[in-house]
C-alpha cells in the first residue's frame, strides 16, 4: 500500500515536497514513480527512480524544477517540486512496480491515492 501526502495550494514560484510511504512492500527493491493528472488531461508519468537509484525524467516541462528521491530507511519516496507553475496543477500519484523505470501505467503494480497540488495566486 502506498500513502501519498504533501499536496496543497502554493503560489507560482513556490515549492512543495510530496511524500509517498509504503507499507507491506520495500520500495528499494522496486522502481517508484510519480504520475500526475491535470484537469481534463490524461495521466502522465513525471519522474521515476529505479531500484538501483537511477532517475528518469519523463515530463520535459518539469526538468530542472522537480526531483525524485528515496529514503530507504523510511521506505518513502519524495517528489521535490520547485519553481511551481500554474500548469503544474494536478493530482499527483505515486506508483511502484518493476525494478526498472517505465512510463507505462501497465507496468505499475501499486498506486497511491493521489494528492492534489494547486498552483495559483
C-alpha positions as semicolon CSV with decimal commas, in nm:
position;residue;x (nm);y (nm);z (nm)
1;X;0,000;0,000;0,000
2;X;0,122;0,348;-0,087
3;X;0,024;0,660;0,102
4;X;0,087;0,993;-0,070
5;X;0,089;1,324;0,112
6;X;0,219;1,677;0,094
7;X;-0,006;1,836;-0,163
8;X;-0,173;2,170;-0,120
9;X;-0,214;2,521;-0,250
10;X;0,102;2,711;-0,339
11;X;0,172;3,035;-0,520
12;X;0,356;3,038;-0,854
13;X;0,728;3,014;-0,795
14;X;0,680;2,828;-0,470
15;X;0,788;2,481;-0,365
16;X;0,627;2,167;-0,232
17;X;0,759;1,826;-0,136
18;X;0,537;1,527;-0,185
19;X;0,593;1,208;0,010
20;X;0,492;0,853;-0,067
21;X;0,530;0,600;0,212
22;X;0,490;0,230;0,153
23;X;0,359;-0,037;0,383
24;X;0,374;-0,405;0,308
25;X;0,647;-0,369;0,049
26;X;1,006;-0,249;0,045
27;X;1,044;0,033;-0,204
28;X;1,418;-0,008;-0,258
29;X;1,351;-0,336;-0,441
30;X;1,129;-0,165;-0,697
31;X;1,113;0,141;-0,912
32;X;0,892;0,421;-0,785
33;X;0,736;0,688;-0,998
34;X;0,526;0,997;-0,975
35;X;0,244;1,049;-1,222
36;X;0,011;1,343;-1,246
37;X;-0,327;1,414;-1,395
38;X;-0,425;1,769;-1,473
39;X;-0,790;1,867;-1,515
40;X;-0,922;1,744;-1,848
41;X;-0,599;1,567;-1,937
42;X;-0,471;1,213;-1,929
43;X;-0,245;1,097;-1,653
44;X;0,123;1,130;-1,740
45;X;0,446;0,999;-1,593
46;X;0,662;1,269;-1,439
47;X;0,969;1,116;-1,275
48;X;1,091;0,773;-1,174
49;X;1,361;0,628;-0,955
50;X;1,470;0,272;-1,023
51;X;1,555;0,006;-0,769
52;X;1,922;0,083;-0,831
53;X;1,864;0,452;-0,762
54;X;1,890;0,594;-1,112
55;X;1,632;0,855;-1,201
56;X;1,444;0,920;-1,522
57;X;1,259;1,234;-1,625
58;X;0,951;1,176;-1,838
59;X;0,798;1,522;-1,849
60;X;1,009;1,784;-2,027
61;X;0,812;2,056;-1,856
62;X;0,948;1,968;-1,512
63;X;1,314;1,916;-1,598
64;X;1,536;2,125;-1,377
65;X;1,248;2,201;-1,139
66;X;1,135;1,865;-1,000
67;X;1,346;1,591;-0,844
68;X;1,269;1,244;-0,715
69;X;1,449;1,077;-0,429
70;X;1,412;0,782;-0,195
71;X;1,483;0,732;0,173
72;X;1,508;0,357;0,214
73;X;1,525;0,381;0,593
74;X;1,184;0,548;0,590
75;X;1,055;0,340;0,297
76;X;0,949;0,667;0,140
77;X;0,987;0,830;-0,199
78;X;0,979;1,207;-0,238
79;X;0,898;1,448;-0,516
80;X;1,060;1,785;-0,462
81;X;0,887;2,047;-0,673
82;X;1,044;2,390;-0,713
83;X;0,955;2,694;-0,921
84;X;0,599;2,572;-0,947
85;X;0,381;2,699;-1,228
86;X;0,003;2,707;-1,267
87;X;0,032;2,434;-1,530
88;X;0,173;2,202;-1,262
89;X;-0,172;2,197;-1,104
90;X;-0,280;1,833;-1,097
91;X;-0,347;1,533;-0,884
92;X;-0,016;1,364;-0,820
93;X;0,002;0,988;-0,780
94;X;0,289;0,775;-0,659
95;X;0,328;0,431;-0,805
96;X;0,555;0,132;-0,790
97;X;0,606;-0,176;-0,999
98;X;0,905;-0,325;-1,178
99;X;1,267;-0,282;-1,072
100;X;1,333;-0,069;-1,381
101;X;1,165;0,258;-1,464
102;X;0,887;0,272;-1,718
103;X;0,635;0,543;-1,805
104;X;0,371;0,281;-1,881
105;X;0,080;0,251;-1,643
106;X;0,059;-0,116;-1,734
107;X;0,393;-0,163;-1,553
108;X;0,253;-0,023;-1,229
109;X;0,152;-0,274;-0,966
110;X;0,057;-0,037;-0,684
111;X;-0,087;0,314;-0,686
112;X;-0,109;0,568;-0,412
113;X;-0,436;0,751;-0,359
114;X;-0,330;1,081;-0,517
115;X;-0,264;1,418;-0,362
116;X;-0,389;1,747;-0,505
117;X;-0,139;2,017;-0,596
118;X;-0,282;2,356;-0,689
119;X;-0,056;2,636;-0,807
120;X;-0,239;2,965;-0,803
121;X;-0,202;3,321;-0,684
